[in-house]
GROMACS .gro file of C-alpha atoms in nm:
model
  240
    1UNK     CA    1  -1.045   1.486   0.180
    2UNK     CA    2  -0.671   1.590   0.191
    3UNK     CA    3  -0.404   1.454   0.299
    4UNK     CA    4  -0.273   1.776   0.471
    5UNK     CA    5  -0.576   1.665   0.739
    6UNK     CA    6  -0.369   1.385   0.859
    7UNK     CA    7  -0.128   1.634   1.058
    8UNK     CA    8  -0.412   1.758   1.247
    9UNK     CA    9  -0.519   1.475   1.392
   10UNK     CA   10  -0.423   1.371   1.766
   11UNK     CA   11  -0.144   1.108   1.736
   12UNK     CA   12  -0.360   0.833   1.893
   13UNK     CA   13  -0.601   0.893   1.590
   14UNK     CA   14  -0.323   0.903   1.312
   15UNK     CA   15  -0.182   0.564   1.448
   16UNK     CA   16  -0.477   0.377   1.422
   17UNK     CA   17  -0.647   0.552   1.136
   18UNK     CA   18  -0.309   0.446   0.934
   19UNK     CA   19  -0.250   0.115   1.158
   20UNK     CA   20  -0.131  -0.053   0.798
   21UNK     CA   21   0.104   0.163   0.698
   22UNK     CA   22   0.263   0.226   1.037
   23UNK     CA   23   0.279  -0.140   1.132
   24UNK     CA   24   0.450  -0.250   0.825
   25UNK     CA   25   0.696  -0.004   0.804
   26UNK     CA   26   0.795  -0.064   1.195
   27UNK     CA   27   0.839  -0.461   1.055
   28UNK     CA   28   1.026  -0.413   0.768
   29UNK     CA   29   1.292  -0.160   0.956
   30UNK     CA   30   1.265  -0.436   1.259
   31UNK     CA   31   1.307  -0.725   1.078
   32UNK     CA   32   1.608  -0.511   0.847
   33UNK     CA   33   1.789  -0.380   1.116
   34UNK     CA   34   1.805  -0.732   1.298
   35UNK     CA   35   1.952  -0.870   0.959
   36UNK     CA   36   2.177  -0.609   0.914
   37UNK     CA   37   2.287  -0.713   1.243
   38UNK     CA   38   2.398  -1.107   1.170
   39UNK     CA   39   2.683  -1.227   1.004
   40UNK     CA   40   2.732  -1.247   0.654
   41UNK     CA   41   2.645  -1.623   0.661
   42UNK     CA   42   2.352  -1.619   0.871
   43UNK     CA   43   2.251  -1.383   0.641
   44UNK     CA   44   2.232  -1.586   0.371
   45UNK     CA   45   2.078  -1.884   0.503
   46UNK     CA   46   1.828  -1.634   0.610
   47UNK     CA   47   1.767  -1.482   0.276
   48UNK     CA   48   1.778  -1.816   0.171
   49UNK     CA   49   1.518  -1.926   0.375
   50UNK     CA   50   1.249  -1.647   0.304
   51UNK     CA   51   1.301  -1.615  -0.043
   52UNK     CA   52   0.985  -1.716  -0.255
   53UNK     CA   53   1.181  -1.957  -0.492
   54UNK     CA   54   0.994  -2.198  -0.689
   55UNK     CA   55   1.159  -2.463  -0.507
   56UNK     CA   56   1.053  -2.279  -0.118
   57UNK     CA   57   0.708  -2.199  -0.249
   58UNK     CA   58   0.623  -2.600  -0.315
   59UNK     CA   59   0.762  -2.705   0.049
   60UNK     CA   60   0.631  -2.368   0.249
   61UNK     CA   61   0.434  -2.145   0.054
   62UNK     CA   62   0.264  -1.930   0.368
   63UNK     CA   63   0.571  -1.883   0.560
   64UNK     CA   64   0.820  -1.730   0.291
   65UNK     CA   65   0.509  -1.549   0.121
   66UNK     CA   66   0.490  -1.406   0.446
   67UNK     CA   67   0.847  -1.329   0.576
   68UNK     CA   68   1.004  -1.189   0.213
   69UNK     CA   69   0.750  -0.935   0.247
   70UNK     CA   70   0.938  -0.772   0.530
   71UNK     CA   71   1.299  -0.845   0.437
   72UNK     CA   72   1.467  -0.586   0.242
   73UNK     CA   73   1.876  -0.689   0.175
   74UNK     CA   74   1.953  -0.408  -0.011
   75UNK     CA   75   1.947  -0.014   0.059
   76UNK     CA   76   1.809  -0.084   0.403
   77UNK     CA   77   1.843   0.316   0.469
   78UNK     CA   78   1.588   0.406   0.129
   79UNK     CA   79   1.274   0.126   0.188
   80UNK     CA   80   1.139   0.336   0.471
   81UNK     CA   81   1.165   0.639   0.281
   82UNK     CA   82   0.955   0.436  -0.042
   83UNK     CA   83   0.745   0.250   0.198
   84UNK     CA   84   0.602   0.543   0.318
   85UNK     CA   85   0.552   0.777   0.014
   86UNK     CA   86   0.335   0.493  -0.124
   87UNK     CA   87   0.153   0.354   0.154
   88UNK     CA   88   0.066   0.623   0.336
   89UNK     CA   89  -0.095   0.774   0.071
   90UNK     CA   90  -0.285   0.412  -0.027
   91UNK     CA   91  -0.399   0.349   0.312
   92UNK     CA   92  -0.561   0.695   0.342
   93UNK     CA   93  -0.764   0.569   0.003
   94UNK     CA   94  -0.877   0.240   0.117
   95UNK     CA   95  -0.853   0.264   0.503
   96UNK     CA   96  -0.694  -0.034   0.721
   97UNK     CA   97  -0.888  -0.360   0.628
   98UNK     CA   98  -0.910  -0.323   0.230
   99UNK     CA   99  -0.495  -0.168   0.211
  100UNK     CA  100  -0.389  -0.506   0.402
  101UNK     CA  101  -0.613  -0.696   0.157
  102UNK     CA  102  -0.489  -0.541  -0.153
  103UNK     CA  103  -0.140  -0.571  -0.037
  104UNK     CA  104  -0.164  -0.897   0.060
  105UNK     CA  105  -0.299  -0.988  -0.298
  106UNK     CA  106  -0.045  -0.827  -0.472
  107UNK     CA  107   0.257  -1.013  -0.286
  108UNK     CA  108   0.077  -1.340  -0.371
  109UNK     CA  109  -0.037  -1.223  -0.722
  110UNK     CA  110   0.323  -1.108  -0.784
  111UNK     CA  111   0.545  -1.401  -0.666
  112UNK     CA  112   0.299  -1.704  -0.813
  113UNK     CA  113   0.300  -1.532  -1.159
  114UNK     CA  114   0.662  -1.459  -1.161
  115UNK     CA  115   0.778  -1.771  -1.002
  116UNK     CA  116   0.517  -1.985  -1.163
  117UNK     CA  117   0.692  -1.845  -1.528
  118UNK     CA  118   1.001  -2.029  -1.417
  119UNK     CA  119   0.879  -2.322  -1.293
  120UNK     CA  120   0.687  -2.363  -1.665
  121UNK     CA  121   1.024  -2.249  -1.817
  122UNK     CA  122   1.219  -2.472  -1.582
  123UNK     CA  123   1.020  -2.767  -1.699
  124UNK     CA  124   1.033  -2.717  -2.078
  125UNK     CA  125   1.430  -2.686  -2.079
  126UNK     CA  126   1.430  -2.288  -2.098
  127UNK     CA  127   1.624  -2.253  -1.797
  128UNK     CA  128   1.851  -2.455  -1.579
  129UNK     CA  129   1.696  -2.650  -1.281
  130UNK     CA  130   1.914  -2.416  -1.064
  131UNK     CA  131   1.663  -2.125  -1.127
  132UNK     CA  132   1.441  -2.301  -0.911
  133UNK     CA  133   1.609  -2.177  -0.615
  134UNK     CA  134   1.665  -1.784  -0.757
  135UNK     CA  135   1.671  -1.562  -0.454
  136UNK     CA  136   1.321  -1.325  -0.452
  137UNK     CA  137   1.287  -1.129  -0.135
  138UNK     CA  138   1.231  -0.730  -0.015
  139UNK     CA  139   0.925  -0.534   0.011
  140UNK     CA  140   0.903  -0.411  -0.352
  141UNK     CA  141   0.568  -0.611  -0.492
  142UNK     CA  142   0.403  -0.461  -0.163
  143UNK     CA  143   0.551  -0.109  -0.196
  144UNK     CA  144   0.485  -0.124  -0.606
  145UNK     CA  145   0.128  -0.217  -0.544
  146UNK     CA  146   0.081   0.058  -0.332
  147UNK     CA  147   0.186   0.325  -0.581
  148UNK     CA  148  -0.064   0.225  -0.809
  149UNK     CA  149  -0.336   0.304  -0.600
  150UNK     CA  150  -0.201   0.628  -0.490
  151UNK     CA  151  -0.138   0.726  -0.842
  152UNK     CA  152  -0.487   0.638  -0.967
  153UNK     CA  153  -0.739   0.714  -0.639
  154UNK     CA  154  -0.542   0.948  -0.415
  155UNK     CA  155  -0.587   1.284  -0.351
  156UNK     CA  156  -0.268   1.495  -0.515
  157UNK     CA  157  -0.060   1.469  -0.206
  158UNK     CA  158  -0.031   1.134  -0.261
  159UNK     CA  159  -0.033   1.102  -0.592
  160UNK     CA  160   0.306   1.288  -0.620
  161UNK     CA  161   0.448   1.115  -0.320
  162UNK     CA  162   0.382   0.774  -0.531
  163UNK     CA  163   0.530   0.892  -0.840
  164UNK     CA  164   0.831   1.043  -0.666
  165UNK     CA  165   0.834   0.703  -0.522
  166UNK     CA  166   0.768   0.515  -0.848
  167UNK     CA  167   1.070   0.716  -1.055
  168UNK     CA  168   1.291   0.619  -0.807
  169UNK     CA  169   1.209   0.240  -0.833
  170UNK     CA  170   1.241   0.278  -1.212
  171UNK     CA  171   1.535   0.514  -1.279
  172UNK     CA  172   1.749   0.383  -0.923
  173UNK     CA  173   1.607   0.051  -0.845
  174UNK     CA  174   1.568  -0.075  -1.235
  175UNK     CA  175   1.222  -0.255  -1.134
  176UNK     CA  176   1.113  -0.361  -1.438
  177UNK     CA  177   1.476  -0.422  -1.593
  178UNK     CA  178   1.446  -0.772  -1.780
  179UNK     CA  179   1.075  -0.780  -1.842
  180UNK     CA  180   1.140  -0.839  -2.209
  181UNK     CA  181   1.332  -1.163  -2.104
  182UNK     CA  182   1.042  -1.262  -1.832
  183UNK     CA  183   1.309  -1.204  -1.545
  184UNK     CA  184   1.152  -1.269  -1.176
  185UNK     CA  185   1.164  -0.911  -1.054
  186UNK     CA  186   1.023  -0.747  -1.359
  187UNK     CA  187   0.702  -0.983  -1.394
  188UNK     CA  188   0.652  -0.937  -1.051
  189UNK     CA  189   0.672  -0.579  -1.031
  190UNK     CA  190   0.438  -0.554  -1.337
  191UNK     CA  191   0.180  -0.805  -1.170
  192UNK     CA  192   0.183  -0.628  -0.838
  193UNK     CA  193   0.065  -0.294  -0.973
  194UNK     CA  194  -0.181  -0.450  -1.229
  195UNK     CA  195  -0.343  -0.605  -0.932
  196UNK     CA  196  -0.339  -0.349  -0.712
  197UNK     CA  197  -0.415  -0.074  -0.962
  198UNK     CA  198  -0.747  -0.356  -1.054
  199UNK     CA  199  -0.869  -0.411  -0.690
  200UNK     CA  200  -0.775  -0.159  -0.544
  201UNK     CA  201  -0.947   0.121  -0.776
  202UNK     CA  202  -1.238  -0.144  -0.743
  203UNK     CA  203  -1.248  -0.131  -0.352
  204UNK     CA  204  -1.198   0.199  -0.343
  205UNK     CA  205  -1.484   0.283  -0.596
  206UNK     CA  206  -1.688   0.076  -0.367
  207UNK     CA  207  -1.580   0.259  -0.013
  208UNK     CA  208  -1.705   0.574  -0.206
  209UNK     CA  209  -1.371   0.778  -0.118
  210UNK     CA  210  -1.176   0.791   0.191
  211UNK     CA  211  -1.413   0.988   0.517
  212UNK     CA  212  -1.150   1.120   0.707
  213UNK     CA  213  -1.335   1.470   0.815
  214UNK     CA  214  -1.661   1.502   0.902
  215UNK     CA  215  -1.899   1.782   0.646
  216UNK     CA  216  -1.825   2.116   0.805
  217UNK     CA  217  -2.057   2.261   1.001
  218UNK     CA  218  -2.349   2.548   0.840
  219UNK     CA  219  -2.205   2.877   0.939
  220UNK     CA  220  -2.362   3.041   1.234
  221UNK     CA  221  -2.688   3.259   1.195
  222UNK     CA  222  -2.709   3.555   1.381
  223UNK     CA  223  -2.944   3.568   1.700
  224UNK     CA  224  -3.162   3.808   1.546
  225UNK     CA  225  -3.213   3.550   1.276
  226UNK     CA  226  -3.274   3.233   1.468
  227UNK     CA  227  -3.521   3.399   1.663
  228UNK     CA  228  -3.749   3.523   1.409
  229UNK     CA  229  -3.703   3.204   1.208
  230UNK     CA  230  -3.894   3.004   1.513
  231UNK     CA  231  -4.132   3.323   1.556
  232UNK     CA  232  -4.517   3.231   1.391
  233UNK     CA  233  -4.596   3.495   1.124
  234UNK     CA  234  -4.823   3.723   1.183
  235UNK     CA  235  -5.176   3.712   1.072
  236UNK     CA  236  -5.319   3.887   0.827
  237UNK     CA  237  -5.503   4.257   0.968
  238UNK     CA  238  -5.904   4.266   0.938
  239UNK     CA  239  -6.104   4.456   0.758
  240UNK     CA  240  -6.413   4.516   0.788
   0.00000   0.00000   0.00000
């Protein structure tokens, strides 16, 4: 199926056929636009707050797993933009259910291996204790994720939407800047789109592609036809 289907479908149908996508773009602009809206100290307790530092992660894992998802700080006016060139286009692979699974998974998979490389660095001298409270927040692991299952099992709508998406990350957002040096956003980046290129290629393989149209109907056959199809033959003349 293409993705070109999706704008002929009655809006009722395209909302909950992409509930995913749509709900978790309305959050993130929400949840942006409200801290757009506080002052710039409130702002930072609130960033501090959400972030998924190693130190926030051992007191209240759930909750700031949870919250940084939806909390972009910077370039408020591009995330919707990247949000939905990727997820759009991942959703229509794996449908609702499996695309909040996967995405899930790759915010957890993304902040525990990045955050758990500083705690072990942390605690061998490599770095100072203070990088146990280094701010990691926005919707990047979630939107990365998503490209790599656009790129690999979507139709070629999406697949260019994602990599549109994905040069932007690399060439204006410098996602995987610092990998060399293990840096939080880098090995986070890199885990989120292993594990969603992994399980989500798997879940998709499994769904057997996305069914968004039903088979089109066999042509019509002429009256003519259909009524000597259903007529008995004729049998065979005597002879004597």
């Amino acid at each position: 199926a293409n993705l070109c289907f999706m704008w002929r479908l009655t809006p009722r149908t395209l909302l909950s056929r992409y509930a995913v996508a749509w709900v978790y773009l309305a959050c993130v602009i929400a949840v942006g636009l409200g801290n757009a809206a506080l002052s710039s100290h409130d702002q930072a307790v609130l960033v501090s707050w959400a972030s998924t530092s190693v130190d926030n992660l051992e007191h209240d894992p759930v909750l700031c797993l949870v919250v940084s998802a939806f909390l972009p700080v910077e370039s408020l006016a591009a995330w919707p933009a990247l949000i939905a060139l990727a997820l759009f286009g991942a959703n229509h692979v794996l449908g609702n259910r499996r695309t909040a699974v996967v995405c899930a998974a790759a915010q957890v998979a993304g902040t525990v291996v990045s955050e758990g490389i500083v705690a072990f660095r942390v605690h061998i001298g490599a770095l100072p204790a203070a990088d146990r409270h280094l701010l990691d927040v926005g919707p990047s692991y979630v939107v990365a994720a998503a490209i790599a299952v656009a790129v690999l099992c979507g139709p070629w709508l999406a697949r260019g939407a994602a990599l549109a998406d994905l040069a932007v990350l690399v060439f204006a957002g410098h996602i995987f800047a610092g990998l060399g040096q293990l840096q939080v956003p880098a090995v986070g980046h890199t885990t989120a789109l292993a594990v969603r290129a992994m399980a989500g290629g798997a879940l998709a393989w499994r769904r057997g592609g996305p069914r968004l149209a039903p088979p089109p109907c066999p042509p019509p056959q002429p009256a003519g036809h259909a009524a000597n199809s259903k007529r008995p033959p004729r049998p065979p003349p005597r002879t004597r």
